[in-house]
Each structure stands twice: as structure tokens, then as C-alpha cells.
Short mmCIF file of C-alpha atoms and ligand atoms in Angstrom, two decimals:
data_model
loop_
_atom_site.label_atom_id
_atom_site.label_comp_id
_atom_site.label_asym_id
_atom_site.label_seq_id
_atom_site.Cartn_x
_atom_site.Cartn_y
_atom_site.Cartn_z
CA MET H 1254 -14.00 6.75 -10.01
CA LEU H 1255 -10.56 5.46 -9.03
CA ILE H 1256 -8.98 5.12 -5.60
CA ASP H 1257 -5.29 5.69 -4.87
CA SER H 1258 -4.81 2.89 -2.36
CA HIS H 1259 -1.35 4.05 -1.25
CA CYS H 1260 -0.04 7.60 -1.07
CA HIS H 1261 2.02 9.65 1.38
CA LEU H 1262 0.25 13.01 1.52
CA GLU H 1263 2.40 14.22 4.44
CA TYR H 1264 5.72 13.62 2.65
CA GLU H 1265 7.90 16.36 1.27
CA GLY H 1266 6.85 16.91 -2.32
CA LEU H 1267 3.12 16.60 -1.60
CA VAL H 1268 2.61 18.25 1.79
CA GLU H 1269 3.67 21.73 0.65
CA ASP H 1270 0.71 21.90 -1.74
CA GLN H 1271 -1.53 19.22 -0.27
CA GLN H 1272 -4.77 20.95 -1.24
CA GLY H 1273 -3.59 21.43 -4.82
CA VAL H 1274 -2.46 17.82 -4.97
CA LEU H 1275 -5.86 16.58 -3.83
CA ASP H 1276 -7.77 18.93 -6.14
CA ARG H 1277 -5.73 17.91 -9.20
CA ALA H 1278 -6.36 14.25 -8.35
CA ARG H 1279 -10.09 14.80 -7.90
CA ALA H 1280 -10.20 16.54 -11.27
CA ALA H 1281 -8.52 13.44 -12.76
CA GLY H 1282 -11.27 11.22 -11.35
CA ILE H 1283 -9.59 10.01 -8.16
CA GLY H 1284 -12.38 9.75 -5.61
CA GLY H 1285 -10.50 8.27 -2.65
CA PHE H 1286 -7.04 8.32 -1.10
CA LEU H 1287 -5.42 6.07 1.48
CA ASN H 1288 -2.84 8.20 3.30
CA ILE H 1289 -0.14 5.83 4.55
CA SER H 1290 1.88 6.07 7.77
CA THR H 1291 5.53 5.06 8.07
CA ARG H 1292 6.51 6.33 11.57
CA GLN H 1293 4.66 6.73 14.84
CA ARG H 1294 5.46 10.44 15.14
CA GLU H 1295 3.55 11.17 11.90
CA TRP H 1296 0.37 9.27 12.80
CA ASP H 1297 -1.37 12.39 14.11
CA LYS H 1298 -0.73 14.27 10.88
CA VAL H 1299 -1.71 11.37 8.63
CA VAL H 1300 -4.95 10.79 10.55
CA GLY H 1301 -5.56 14.54 10.85
CA THR H 1302 -5.64 14.94 7.07
CA ALA H 1303 -8.11 12.06 6.84
CA ALA H 1304 -10.27 13.63 9.52
CA ARG H 1305 -10.35 16.90 7.57
CA GLU H 1306 -10.92 15.55 4.04
CA LYS H 1307 -14.01 13.45 3.37
CA ASP H 1308 -12.40 11.30 0.65
CA VAL H 1309 -9.12 10.63 2.50
CA TRP H 1310 -8.57 7.65 4.82
CA ALA H 1311 -5.52 6.79 6.91
CA SER H 1312 -3.38 3.84 7.93
CA VAL H 1313 -1.26 3.54 11.05
CA GLY H 1314 1.96 1.55 11.11
CA ILE H 1315 5.73 1.45 10.94
CA HIS H 1316 7.68 1.05 7.69
CA PRO H 1317 10.36 -1.68 7.85
CA HIS H 1318 13.02 1.03 7.33
CA GLU H 1319 11.91 2.55 10.66
CA ALA H 1320 11.70 -0.71 12.61
CA ASP H 1321 14.86 -0.14 14.68
CA GLN H 1322 13.43 3.15 15.96
CA HIS H 1323 10.20 1.41 17.02
CA ALA H 1324 11.56 -1.88 18.33
CA ASP H 1325 9.48 -1.64 21.51
CA LEU H 1326 6.22 -0.57 19.84
CA GLY H 1327 3.55 -2.86 21.21
CA GLU H 1328 0.15 -3.84 19.87
CA GLY H 1329 -1.46 -1.39 22.30
CA ALA H 1330 -0.23 1.75 20.53
CA LEU H 1331 -1.43 0.47 17.16
CA LEU H 1332 -4.79 -0.66 18.54
CA GLU H 1333 -5.38 2.71 20.16
CA ALA H 1334 -4.53 4.65 16.98
CA ALA H 1335 -6.59 2.23 14.86
CA ALA H 1336 -9.73 3.08 16.80
CA HIS H 1337 -10.09 6.42 14.97
CA PRO H 1338 -13.04 6.25 12.55
CA LYS H 1339 -10.93 7.26 9.52
CA VAL H 1340 -8.15 4.72 10.19
CA ILE H 1341 -8.95 1.79 7.89
CA GLY H 1342 -5.58 0.00 7.48
CA ILE H 1343 -2.55 -1.28 9.41
CA GLY H 1344 0.84 -0.47 7.86
CA GLU H 1345 2.79 -0.02 5.90
CA THR H 1346 4.71 -2.84 7.49
CA GLY H 1347 6.76 -5.74 6.17
CA LEU H 1348 10.35 -6.55 5.26
CA ASP H 1349 12.90 -4.62 3.23
CA TYR H 1350 16.19 -6.50 2.76
CA TYR H 1351 17.20 -4.36 -0.22
CA TYR H 1352 18.05 -1.30 1.85
CA ASP H 1353 18.42 -3.22 5.16
CA LYS H 1354 17.92 0.03 7.08
CA SER H 1355 16.75 -1.87 10.16
CA ASP H 1356 17.81 -5.13 11.74
CA ARG H 1357 16.04 -8.03 10.00
CA ALA H 1358 14.95 -9.71 13.24
CA VAL H 1359 13.41 -6.42 14.42
CA GLN H 1360 11.63 -5.98 11.06
CA GLN H 1361 10.19 -9.49 11.38
CA ALA H 1362 9.03 -9.01 14.97
CA LEU H 1363 7.33 -5.73 14.15
CA PHE H 1364 5.73 -7.26 11.05
CA ARG H 1365 4.15 -9.90 13.30
CA THR H 1366 2.95 -7.22 15.72
CA HIS H 1367 1.14 -5.47 12.84
CA ILE H 1368 -0.37 -8.77 11.71
CA ALA H 1369 -1.74 -9.43 15.20
CA VAL H 1370 -3.40 -6.01 15.18
CA ALA H 1371 -4.87 -6.59 11.69
CA ARG H 1372 -6.27 -9.91 12.89
CA GLU H 1373 -7.74 -8.36 16.02
CA THR H 1374 -9.26 -5.27 14.36
CA GLY H 1375 -10.21 -6.78 10.99
CA LEU H 1376 -8.44 -3.82 9.33
CA SER H 1377 -6.42 -4.74 6.27
CA LEU H 1378 -2.66 -5.14 6.60
CA ILE H 1379 -0.61 -3.11 4.07
CA VAL H 1380 2.55 -5.09 3.30
CA HIS H 1381 5.77 -3.65 1.88
CA THR H 1382 8.26 -6.28 0.72
CA ARG H 1383 11.53 -5.90 -1.15
CA ASP H 1384 14.20 -8.57 -1.70
CA ALA H 1385 12.53 -10.52 1.09
CA GLU H 1386 10.08 -12.83 -0.69
CA ASP H 1387 10.89 -16.02 1.23
CA ASP H 1388 10.63 -14.53 4.71
CA THR H 1389 7.55 -12.48 3.79
CA ALA H 1390 5.73 -15.54 2.44
CA ARG H 1391 6.83 -17.69 5.39
CA ILE H 1392 5.62 -15.18 7.99
CA LEU H 1393 2.32 -14.62 6.16
CA GLU H 1394 1.80 -18.41 6.01
CA GLU H 1395 2.67 -18.99 9.67
CA GLU H 1396 0.47 -16.14 10.83
CA THR H 1397 -2.46 -17.14 8.60
CA GLU H 1398 -2.40 -20.55 10.30
CA LYS H 1399 -2.91 -18.80 13.65
CA GLY H 1400 -5.97 -16.99 12.32
CA ALA H 1401 -6.99 -15.15 9.17
CA PHE H 1402 -6.46 -11.43 8.58
CA PRO H 1403 -7.15 -9.24 5.53
CA ALA H 1404 -4.00 -8.08 3.71
CA LEU H 1405 -2.53 -6.67 0.52
CA ILE H 1406 0.95 -6.50 -0.98
CA HIS H 1407 1.51 -2.87 -1.92
CA CYS H 1408 3.63 -1.74 -4.88
CA PHE H 1409 3.89 -5.31 -6.07
CA THR H 1410 7.18 -6.00 -7.90
CA ALA H 1411 7.88 -9.54 -6.77
CA SER H 1412 8.05 -12.77 -8.78
CA ALA H 1413 5.07 -14.56 -10.30
CA GLU H 1414 5.72 -17.41 -7.86
CA PHE H 1415 5.48 -15.10 -4.85
CA GLY H 1416 2.32 -13.64 -6.40
CA ARG H 1417 0.72 -17.07 -6.62
CA LYS H 1418 1.68 -17.84 -3.02
CA VAL H 1419 0.12 -14.70 -1.59
CA LEU H 1420 -2.98 -15.04 -3.79
CA ASP H 1421 -3.38 -18.57 -2.39
CA LEU H 1422 -3.24 -17.07 1.10
CA GLY H 1423 -6.09 -14.74 0.13
CA LEU H 1424 -4.12 -11.52 -0.28
CA THR H 1425 -4.87 -8.70 -2.71
CA ILE H 1426 -2.15 -7.20 -4.94
CA SER H 1427 -1.71 -3.49 -5.53
CA LEU H 1428 0.07 -2.20 -8.63
CA SER H 1429 2.01 1.07 -8.67
CA GLY H 1430 3.46 3.11 -11.54
CA ILE H 1431 6.34 0.62 -11.78
CA VAL H 1432 4.09 -1.58 -13.94
CA THR H 1433 4.18 1.11 -16.66
CA PHE H 1434 7.99 1.11 -16.89
CA LYS H 1435 9.48 -0.18 -20.13
CA ASN H 1436 11.74 -2.69 -18.35
CA ALA H 1437 8.88 -4.16 -16.27
CA LYS H 1438 7.91 -6.92 -18.71
CA ASP H 1439 7.73 -9.67 -16.05
CA LEU H 1440 5.55 -7.54 -13.81
CA GLN H 1441 3.31 -6.65 -16.75
CA ALA H 1442 2.82 -10.36 -17.44
CA VAL H 1443 1.77 -10.90 -13.81
CA ALA H 1444 -0.53 -7.86 -13.89
CA ALA H 1445 -2.29 -9.13 -17.02
CA GLU H 1446 -3.20 -12.40 -15.28
CA LEU H 1447 -4.14 -11.31 -11.76
CA PRO H 1448 -7.64 -12.35 -10.69
CA GLU H 1449 -9.96 -9.40 -11.21
CA ASP H 1450 -11.23 -9.42 -7.62
CA ARG H 1451 -7.71 -9.22 -6.11
CA LEU H 1452 -6.39 -6.14 -7.86
CA LEU H 1453 -5.81 -2.57 -6.65
CA VAL H 1454 -3.94 0.44 -8.05
CA GLU H 1455 -1.83 3.00 -6.20
CA THR H 1456 0.78 5.67 -6.75
CA ASP H 1457 3.03 5.36 -3.66
CA SER H 1458 3.41 9.10 -4.34
CA PRO H 1459 5.57 11.18 -4.04
CA PHE H 1460 7.66 8.25 -5.39
CA LEU H 1461 7.51 6.24 -8.63
CA ALA H 1462 5.77 8.49 -11.16
CA PRO H 1463 4.29 6.32 -13.93
CA VAL H 1464 4.86 6.77 -17.66
CA PRO H 1465 4.41 9.47 -19.10
CA HIS H 1466 5.41 11.41 -15.97
CA ARG H 1467 8.67 9.57 -15.19
CA GLY H 1468 11.33 11.71 -13.56
CA ARG H 1469 8.73 14.07 -12.16
CA LYS H 1470 7.39 14.09 -8.61
CA CYS H 1471 4.54 11.59 -8.41
CA GLU H 1472 1.02 12.71 -7.43
CA PRO H 1473 -2.18 10.78 -6.66
CA ALA H 1474 -3.66 12.15 -9.92
CA TYR H 1475 -1.33 9.74 -11.77
CA THR H 1476 -3.33 6.76 -10.46
CA ALA H 1477 -5.33 7.35 -13.65
CA ASP H 1478 -2.26 6.77 -15.86
CA THR H 1479 -1.35 3.51 -14.12
CA ALA H 1480 -4.97 2.33 -14.20
CA ARG H 1481 -5.27 3.08 -17.92
CA PHE H 1482 -2.06 1.16 -18.60
CA VAL H 1483 -3.20 -1.85 -16.54
CA ALA H 1484 -6.57 -1.82 -18.28
CA GLY H 1485 -4.70 -2.01 -21.62
CA LEU H 1486 -2.61 -4.96 -20.40
CA ARG H 1487 -5.76 -6.80 -19.38
CA GLY H 1488 -7.76 -5.90 -22.47
CA VAL H 1489 -10.53 -4.16 -20.53
CA SER H 1490 -11.80 -0.59 -20.62
CA PRO H 1491 -10.41 1.99 -18.15
CA GLU H 1492 -13.97 2.35 -16.81
CA HIS H 1493 -14.16 -1.35 -16.08
CA LEU H 1494 -10.78 -1.35 -14.33
CA ALA H 1495 -11.84 1.64 -12.25
CA GLU H 1496 -15.06 -0.07 -11.27
CA VAL H 1497 -13.46 -3.35 -10.17
CA THR H 1498 -10.51 -1.79 -8.31
CA THR H 1499 -12.85 0.54 -6.44
CA ARG H 1500 -15.11 -2.37 -5.54
CA ASN H 1501 -12.05 -4.36 -4.38
CA PHE H 1502 -10.88 -1.46 -2.25
CA PHE H 1503 -14.15 -1.25 -0.35
CA ALA H 1504 -14.33 -5.04 -0.02
CA LEU H 1505 -10.88 -5.11 1.57
CA PHE H 1506 -11.19 -1.90 3.61
CA ARG H 1507 -14.69 -2.47 4.93
CA LYS H 1508 -14.42 0.30 7.50
CA ALA H 1509 -14.18 2.84 4.65
CA SER H 1510 -17.82 2.18 3.75
CA ALA H 1511 -19.02 2.90 7.27
ZN1 ZN O 889 6.35 0.66 0.63
ZN1 ZN O 890 4.64 3.71 0.83
#
């Protein structure tokens, strides 16, 4: 069994045929789905799907692109939403300086708000970072000094140096379909060497379809393609990779086992 640790089941492209999407994934051996929030107004829908489907869990949080629209979101709103039994993660949150869709200072402040909630609830933080390695590492370091919190870097595409830094801080790293791309040699080198107990796989669907589905809309079923590719990079069987990534998922998202 594999788990898609990051998908957007409410997004256009998946939501129209959500049942079909889930059924195709289950048929491909995907036994769990973490349905990720990006805006407060979609929390109810994201959590609602998790409440309805036994093998779907939810996160609550604000994507860095949406930070400006949620500048006054306090810890209270996140804490309240996180109390739902199927909410197991906080995010996605973080910093995106590639698109710069929100003010950087607002992104940073909201990132710290999410971290405080992860620390308080013990729910894992789901970090999105793009072209913002230095500030992401600095904030994670500063906040870890204030008190530990579980966290992962989702859709990891950063440098090997950033990877080492966040592994030292105790974070887990989640690989998306990007690792299967022909031009992703550096990322493939990082993926081959990641410690086995710090590794997850995800689709970030409906985005980023892995080889051999590139150019098509991405679905959680394709977690299997990414996992098979990563297993090949690491010289292990797909079964072994499935076993360790599933174990890592439940170790990081403890509330999912409850
Ligand atoms: Zn993201
Ligand atoms: Zn995402």
C-alpha cells in the first residue's frame, strides 16, 4: 500500500470526478490520501471529503500565495479547525518567492503562525518552499529553538544543502512527480541518498504528473509511478519503498492511526 501524502482533491481537475479519481487510485494500490488545504474558505470542503471517505485525511492551512488574503488569520482559527478528528496536518504553509503572489513579510508571519499551531497540536507542518531556501531554513531553525514541532518539506525540489539542513532539524522530505523528470538529475541524486526513515511520496495532484503521464492532469493514482521510479533510484523494490513510506507517513502523522 502507498499513501499520497499531498493532493488537492477539491481542485478543478479532480473535484468534478472525485469518486472516480479515488477509485482509480485505490485500484492502483493507493490506500491513503492527505487532502491539502490552501485557503480558509475551502477548509470545510477539504475536511468534509475526509469525513466522508475512510482513507482520506485533511490538512488545514493557508498557501503562501494566499497569505495577503489571510494576513489577520490568527492561531485560533487554525486550532479550532485542527480539532476535527480527520485533520492530521497543518498547511500547506511556507514561502514562495518564485511567484511572489503575497507580500514576503506577510508570508513569513503566517508561516510562523502555522508553526506555532503545529507545535501546540503536535500535528505535522506541511511546508511549501520555492526560491526561498535561506528564509525557510532560517525560520525553521529559529522556531525549532523555541520548541520542537513535526514537519515535512512537500514537493521537495531544493538544493542538497537545504536538504541536509532540514534533515538536521528533523524534518521529513516528500518527493513529487518532479523527481521523474528527465532534467531533474540533481533532485534524483538527493532522492537516492535520503535517509529511509525521512522519505514520503506525493502527487501534488492535479499538478505535476510524473513520467509517463507528463502533460496530462495528475491524479493520486500516479503516486505509484513516482514511487516505482524512486525505488529504482534507491535500488530497492517498489514493495519495500511502499512499506517504508507508509510507515513514515503514520510516524509523522500520528493522529491518522487513531
Ligand atoms: Zn505546494
Ligand atoms: Zn499543494
